[in-house]
Amino acid sequence: MAKSGRRRDWALADDDAGPGDGEDDPQPAESELAAEIRDRAKRFGRAALDRLPQLSVAIVAGLALCASFPPFGWWYTAIAAFGLLAWVLTRDTTTRAGGFGYGFLFGLAFYLPLLPWISELVGAVPWILLAVLEASFPALFGLAAVAVRRLPGWPFWFAALWAAQEWLKSTVPFGGFPWGVVGFSQADSPLLAIAQLGGAPLLSFAVVLTGFSLAAITFEVAKWWRHNDQNQSAAPPAVVLPGVCISAVLLATALAWPHVRQSGLGAGDDPAITVAAVQGNVPRLGLEFNAQRRAVLDNHVRETLQLSDDVHSGRAPQPMVVIWPENSSDIDPLANPDARDEISAAASTINAPILVGGVVTAPGYRPDNPVSTNSMIVWNPGTGPADRHDKQIVQPFGEYLPWRSFFRHLSEYADRAGYFVPGHGTGVVNAAGVPVGVTTCWEVIFDRAARESVQNGAQLLAVPANNATFDQAMSEQQLAFARLRAVEHDRYVVVAGTTGISAIIAPDGRELAHTAFFEPAYLDMAVRLKTQLTLATRWGPVIQGLLVLLGVAAVIWAILHNGGFVRRRRTTAEDRHRRPDQGADDKGAT
């Protein structure tokens, strides 16, 4: 009874409470909120479980695309990646929102393991944010692909959409970020020859088209097989158009490859010269090397003197041109007498002009605005500095910081960004009478840089680079970009890096010689000067523009011919021509 009385006391206390007291009790609201959260979590869990196969395949596809790039370099996994992605995007249960989500997940699985070298410079957060930003472009592709998947020949339209999103990611924001363009994964692929016909954009289109077409054939054969078990009179699978697409890719490769191979073997009457690339190395990896600028310059002078000793002793041929890396003299050699004297002595000793990477004070320099140009300077023996290329495409958030006053409030790394300003010129310098096209480090991933150099008369391409703040994987990826440029423009390419990987590349994309990463070394060998312009050099932007227009046209076609829109138009027309008595009968029947 006492126990019952206590319960009664609690009941009386509740009864005595005023009408407004219960409103102050947050427990019911908290319970409702908790219940809603649990309900949402359960619904999300069920939705994720229902979509687990698609989610898993999208992730595997992104990882497969990443594996096609160095350091793995399994070029064929790029084709498999787009076949897997096609399975996800062509399922009837995949909505447009789902296509966006699966595309975003695919992009994350691709970019996160592709770009960890960025964290070496600025930490993990910017790396992840950049991967998220870049993943938004495959997400847009996924949304558009679902919208056009019911068009005849969807593999072709899918490939055109991918070309459009690669153009977009290479353009915005802040000038774009072409790192991860599919064509750059094909340096060891037999399809690489297509780059000579239309550059990286056409090569990307061909790879993606092959993956989507193989997927379409697989889907159609599987569907025919299932139907054929039930009905022997079922129609054969609709594989003609995907088969034509694959045949077109193979035909283009077969037509381009003989010329590419002959050029790589040195066939023809092109004049030969000997060129050297010097990799002086830096004391250690990391941003701290910028505080050791004199040591970096000394290293490159020392390695050049070693080359000179080998030339004089007959162990190496006399080079006509010597190429140093970007930032081989972070001390301004035009303003600093010590740096000037060292470089002049090295050029006189080797008896050849040196293409020196220097940081040069730009007009408008102030202590609070220390603007500079990232310059490659031809340094002649005896006479000193001559021709010069100022880097025209400077790297945002590295070489300069857009919206500096804003970003410096968000990150402590903001003030580490440089104050470089873009230069202007033809992209060509004259060294010992040789027109050398220069694409300095970051510039090599932009199609327009090497193309403008070759169109302005470059007979040899140089890629001076500074990878000292990154790792070997990044250097290998950048080397793959240079290999594609060699095929695209039918030119020998000399890559010179502070820490490597330096290389001399033939016009068929082969590495004729290369250094190890993070070691002092030089390369010294004969190359040929070439003058012929390829289709990619002449018409590359036009070809890319046509691919982008095809992607946009596919979306417009899908909008105008989607099922709901057509049904609404047809119903309206039928209502307009319906007889009045038929309408009454229908109404009465209803």
PDB file of C-alpha atoms in Angstrom, residues 162-307:
ATOM      1  CA  TRP A 162      32.618  13.078 -70.446  1.00  0.00           C
ATOM      2  CA  ALA A 163      34.613  15.183 -72.914  1.00  0.00           C
ATOM      3  CA  ALA A 164      32.450  18.170 -71.992  1.00  0.00           C
ATOM      4  CA  GLN A 165      33.037  17.729 -68.262  1.00  0.00           C
ATOM      5  CA  GLU A 166      36.802  17.362 -68.807  1.00  0.00           C
ATOM      6  CA  TRP A 167      36.790  20.644 -70.715  1.00  0.00           C
ATOM      7  CA  LEU A 168      34.813  22.252 -67.882  1.00  0.00           C
ATOM      8  CA  LYS A 169      37.133  20.990 -65.131  1.00  0.00           C
ATOM      9  CA  SER A 170      40.117  22.188 -67.159  1.00  0.00           C
ATOM     10  CA  THR A 171      38.633  25.675 -67.386  1.00  0.00           C
ATOM     11  CA  VAL A 172      37.010  26.553 -64.043  1.00  0.00           C
ATOM     12  CA  PRO A 173      37.573  27.631 -61.337  1.00  0.00           C
ATOM     13  CA  PHE A 174      40.705  29.814 -61.409  1.00  0.00           C
ATOM     14  CA  GLY A 175      41.743  28.552 -64.835  1.00  0.00           C
ATOM     15  CA  GLY A 176      40.874  24.911 -64.180  1.00  0.00           C
ATOM     16  CA  PHE A 177      42.699  21.795 -63.000  1.00  0.00           C
ATOM     17  CA  PRO A 178      43.331  19.339 -65.882  1.00  0.00           C
ATOM     18  CA  TRP A 179      45.093  16.860 -63.580  1.00  0.00           C
ATOM     19  CA  GLY A 180      43.173  13.597 -63.965  1.00  0.00           C
ATOM     20  CA  VAL A 181      42.215  14.003 -67.638  1.00  0.00           C
ATOM     21  CA  VAL A 182      41.763  10.396 -68.789  1.00  0.00           C
ATOM     22  CA  GLY A 183      44.058  10.765 -71.797  1.00  0.00           C
ATOM     23  CA  PHE A 184      47.042  11.306 -69.493  1.00  0.00           C
ATOM     24  CA  SER A 185      46.616   7.765 -68.151  1.00  0.00           C
ATOM     25  CA  GLN A 186      47.397   6.243 -71.561  1.00  0.00           C
ATOM     26  CA  ALA A 187      51.150   6.895 -71.845  1.00  0.00           C
ATOM     27  CA  ASP A 188      51.803   3.143 -72.154  1.00  0.00           C
ATOM     28  CA  SER A 189      48.646   2.340 -74.089  1.00  0.00           C
ATOM     29  CA  PRO A 190      48.481   1.450 -77.793  1.00  0.00           C
ATOM     30  CA  LEU A 191      45.755   4.079 -78.026  1.00  0.00           C
ATOM     31  CA  LEU A 192      48.326   6.809 -77.296  1.00  0.00           C
ATOM     32  CA  ALA A 193      48.821   7.383 -81.022  1.00  0.00           C
ATOM     33  CA  ILE A 194      45.341   8.960 -81.179  1.00  0.00           C
ATOM     34  CA  ALA A 195      46.817  11.964 -79.331  1.00  0.00           C
ATOM     35  CA  GLN A 196      48.524  12.958 -82.581  1.00  0.00           C
ATOM     36  CA  LEU A 197      45.112  13.252 -84.236  1.00  0.00           C
ATOM     37  CA  GLY A 198      43.296  15.283 -81.595  1.00  0.00           C
ATOM     38  CA  GLY A 199      45.412  15.669 -78.478  1.00  0.00           C
ATOM     39  CA  ALA A 200      44.409  14.698 -74.957  1.00  0.00           C
ATOM     40  CA  PRO A 201      40.682  15.505 -75.474  1.00  0.00           C
ATOM     41  CA  LEU A 202      40.292  13.084 -78.395  1.00  0.00           C
ATOM     42  CA  LEU A 203      42.330  10.413 -76.611  1.00  0.00           C
ATOM     43  CA  SER A 204      40.123  10.732 -73.528  1.00  0.00           C
ATOM     44  CA  PHE A 205      37.033  10.480 -75.728  1.00  0.00           C
ATOM     45  CA  ALA A 206      38.379   7.328 -77.389  1.00  0.00           C
ATOM     46  CA  VAL A 207      39.192   5.598 -74.090  1.00  0.00           C
ATOM     47  CA  VAL A 208      35.847   6.458 -72.516  1.00  0.00           C
ATOM     48  CA  LEU A 209      33.941   5.530 -75.682  1.00  0.00           C
ATOM     49  CA  THR A 210      35.656   2.141 -75.726  1.00  0.00           C
ATOM     50  CA  GLY A 211      34.717   1.449 -72.114  1.00  0.00           C
ATOM     51  CA  PHE A 212      31.083   2.468 -72.571  1.00  0.00           C
ATOM     52  CA  SER A 213      30.768   0.570 -75.869  1.00  0.00           C
ATOM     53  CA  LEU A 214      32.166  -2.638 -74.380  1.00  0.00           C
ATOM     54  CA  ALA A 215      29.667  -2.260 -71.540  1.00  0.00           C
ATOM     55  CA  ALA A 216      26.794  -1.764 -74.015  1.00  0.00           C
ATOM     56  CA  ILE A 217      27.771  -4.903 -75.919  1.00  0.00           C
ATOM     57  CA  THR A 218      27.972  -6.859 -72.670  1.00  0.00           C
ATOM     58  CA  PHE A 219      24.545  -5.639 -71.536  1.00  0.00           C
ATOM     59  CA  GLU A 220      22.930  -6.458 -74.879  1.00  0.00           C
ATOM     60  CA  VAL A 221      24.461  -9.911 -75.097  1.00  0.00           C
ATOM     61  CA  ALA A 222      23.371 -10.695 -71.535  1.00  0.00           C
ATOM     62  CA  LYS A 223      19.844  -9.514 -72.305  1.00  0.00           C
ATOM     63  CA  TRP A 224      19.703 -11.522 -75.533  1.00  0.00           C
ATOM     64  CA  TRP A 225      20.986 -14.593 -73.710  1.00  0.00           C
ATOM     65  CA  ARG A 226      18.242 -14.339 -71.100  1.00  0.00           C
ATOM     66  CA  HIS A 227      15.547 -13.829 -73.720  1.00  0.00           C
ATOM     67  CA  ASN A 228      16.940 -16.561 -75.925  1.00  0.00           C
ATOM     68  CA  ASP A 229      16.503 -19.082 -73.115  1.00  0.00           C
ATOM     69  CA  GLN A 230      12.789 -18.302 -73.081  1.00  0.00           C
ATOM     70  CA  ASN A 231      12.183 -17.655 -76.757  1.00  0.00           C
ATOM     71  CA  GLN A 232      14.441 -18.994 -79.478  1.00  0.00           C
ATOM     72  CA  SER A 233      13.022 -16.462 -81.929  1.00  0.00           C
ATOM     73  CA  ALA A 234      14.273 -13.478 -79.950  1.00  0.00           C
ATOM     74  CA  ALA A 235      16.009 -10.775 -81.998  1.00  0.00           C
ATOM     75  CA  PRO A 236      19.823 -10.620 -81.969  1.00  0.00           C
ATOM     76  CA  PRO A 237      21.385  -8.129 -79.548  1.00  0.00           C
ATOM     77  CA  ALA A 238      21.665  -4.455 -80.590  1.00  0.00           C
ATOM     78  CA  VAL A 239      25.455  -4.322 -80.657  1.00  0.00           C
ATOM     79  CA  VAL A 240      26.050  -2.777 -84.063  1.00  0.00           C
ATOM     80  CA  LEU A 241      26.574   0.853 -82.971  1.00  0.00           C
ATOM     81  CA  PRO A 242      28.834   0.041 -80.000  1.00  0.00           C
ATOM     82  CA  GLY A 243      30.790  -2.281 -82.272  1.00  0.00           C
ATOM     83  CA  VAL A 244      31.191   0.506 -84.819  1.00  0.00           C
ATOM     84  CA  CYS A 245      32.443   2.839 -82.080  1.00  0.00           C
ATOM     85  CA  ILE A 246      35.108   0.365 -80.966  1.00  0.00           C
ATOM     86  CA  SER A 247      36.093  -0.307 -84.568  1.00  0.00           C
ATOM     87  CA  ALA A 248      36.467   3.432 -85.179  1.00  0.00           C
ATOM     88  CA  VAL A 249      38.806   3.773 -82.197  1.00  0.00           C
ATOM     89  CA  LEU A 250      40.922   0.839 -83.367  1.00  0.00           C
ATOM     90  CA  LEU A 251      40.995   2.162 -86.929  1.00  0.00           C
ATOM     91  CA  ALA A 252      42.155   5.606 -85.784  1.00  0.00           C
ATOM     92  CA  THR A 253      44.901   3.956 -83.741  1.00  0.00           C
ATOM     93  CA  ALA A 254      45.990   1.801 -86.676  1.00  0.00           C
ATOM     94  CA  LEU A 255      46.149   4.800 -89.010  1.00  0.00           C
ATOM     95  CA  ALA A 256      48.111   7.016 -86.596  1.00  0.00           C
ATOM     96  CA  TRP A 257      50.519   4.520 -85.102  1.00  0.00           C
ATOM     97  CA  PRO A 258      52.884   3.882 -88.092  1.00  0.00           C
ATOM     98  CA  HIS A 259      53.757   7.568 -88.402  1.00  0.00           C
ATOM     99  CA  VAL A 260      54.171   7.927 -84.644  1.00  0.00           C
ATOM    100  CA  ARG A 261      56.446   4.906 -84.499  1.00  0.00           C
ATOM    101  CA  GLN A 262      58.598   6.006 -87.440  1.00  0.00           C
ATOM    102  CA  SER A 263      59.038   9.442 -85.916  1.00  0.00           C
ATOM    103  CA  GLY A 264      60.045   7.893 -82.598  1.00  0.00           C
ATOM    104  CA  LEU A 265      62.682   5.780 -84.318  1.00  0.00           C
ATOM    105  CA  GLY A 266      64.254   8.886 -85.867  1.00  0.00           C
ATOM    106  CA  ALA A 267      63.193   8.197 -89.443  1.00  0.00           C
ATOM    107  CA  GLY A 268      63.517  11.110 -91.853  1.00  0.00           C
ATOM    108  CA  ASP A 269      65.976  13.898 -92.531  1.00  0.00           C
ATOM    109  CA  ASP A 270      65.376  15.963 -89.398  1.00  0.00           C
ATOM    110  CA  PRO A 271      68.628  17.498 -88.111  1.00  0.00           C
ATOM    111  CA  ALA A 272      70.069  16.072 -84.894  1.00  0.00           C
ATOM    112  CA  ILE A 273      71.574  17.941 -81.957  1.00  0.00           C
ATOM    113  CA  THR A 274      72.878  16.880 -78.560  1.00  0.00           C
ATOM    114  CA  VAL A 275      70.979  18.227 -75.572  1.00  0.00           C
ATOM    115  CA  ALA A 276      71.624  17.821 -71.847  1.00  0.00           C
ATOM    116  CA  ALA A 277      69.291  17.983 -68.854  1.00  0.00           C
ATOM    117  CA  VAL A 278      70.787  18.658 -65.430  1.00  0.00           C
ATOM    118  CA  GLN A 279      69.124  17.460 -62.207  1.00  0.00           C
ATOM    119  CA  GLY A 280      71.079  19.062 -59.403  1.00  0.00           C
ATOM    120  CA  ASN A 281      68.825  17.865 -56.548  1.00  0.00           C
ATOM    121  CA  VAL A 282      67.912  19.733 -53.359  1.00  0.00           C
ATOM    122  CA  PRO A 283      69.156  19.135 -49.824  1.00  0.00           C
ATOM    123  CA  ARG A 284      65.835  17.624 -48.704  1.00  0.00           C
ATOM    124  CA  LEU A 285      62.170  17.451 -49.612  1.00  0.00           C
ATOM    125  CA  GLY A 286      59.681  19.935 -48.257  1.00  0.00           C
ATOM    126  CA  LEU A 287      59.055  23.654 -48.244  1.00  0.00           C
ATOM    127  CA  GLU A 288      62.212  24.235 -46.239  1.00  0.00           C
ATOM    128  CA  PHE A 289      64.287  23.894 -49.406  1.00  0.00           C
ATOM    129  CA  ASN A 290      63.308  27.463 -50.335  1.00  0.00           C
ATOM    130  CA  ALA A 291      65.468  28.609 -47.419  1.00  0.00           C
ATOM    131  CA  GLN A 292      68.413  26.824 -49.064  1.00  0.00           C
ATOM    132  CA  ARG A 293      68.303  28.566 -52.406  1.00  0.00           C
ATOM    133  CA  ARG A 294      72.060  28.955 -52.653  1.00  0.00           C
ATOM    134  CA  ALA A 295      72.567  25.225 -52.026  1.00  0.00           C
ATOM    135  CA  VAL A 296      70.162  24.356 -54.850  1.00  0.00           C
ATOM    136  CA  LEU A 297      72.000  26.662 -57.263  1.00  0.00           C
ATOM    137  CA  ASP A 298      75.343  25.221 -56.166  1.00  0.00           C
ATOM    138  CA  ASN A 299      74.064  21.694 -56.801  1.00  0.00           C
ATOM    139  CA  HIS A 300      73.135  22.496 -60.390  1.00  0.00           C
ATOM    140  CA  VAL A 301      76.413  24.258 -61.039  1.00  0.00           C
ATOM    141  CA  ARG A 302      78.283  21.283 -59.580  1.00  0.00           C
ATOM    142  CA  GLU A 303      76.422  18.773 -61.748  1.00  0.00           C
ATOM    143  CA  THR A 304      77.018  20.912 -64.836  1.00  0.00           C
ATOM    144  CA  LEU A 305      80.755  21.000 -64.061  1.00  0.00           C
ATOM    145  CA  GLN A 306      80.669  17.210 -63.753  1.00  0.00           C
ATOM    146  CA  LEU A 307      79.058  17.054 -67.200  1.00  0.00           C
TER     147      LEU A 307
END
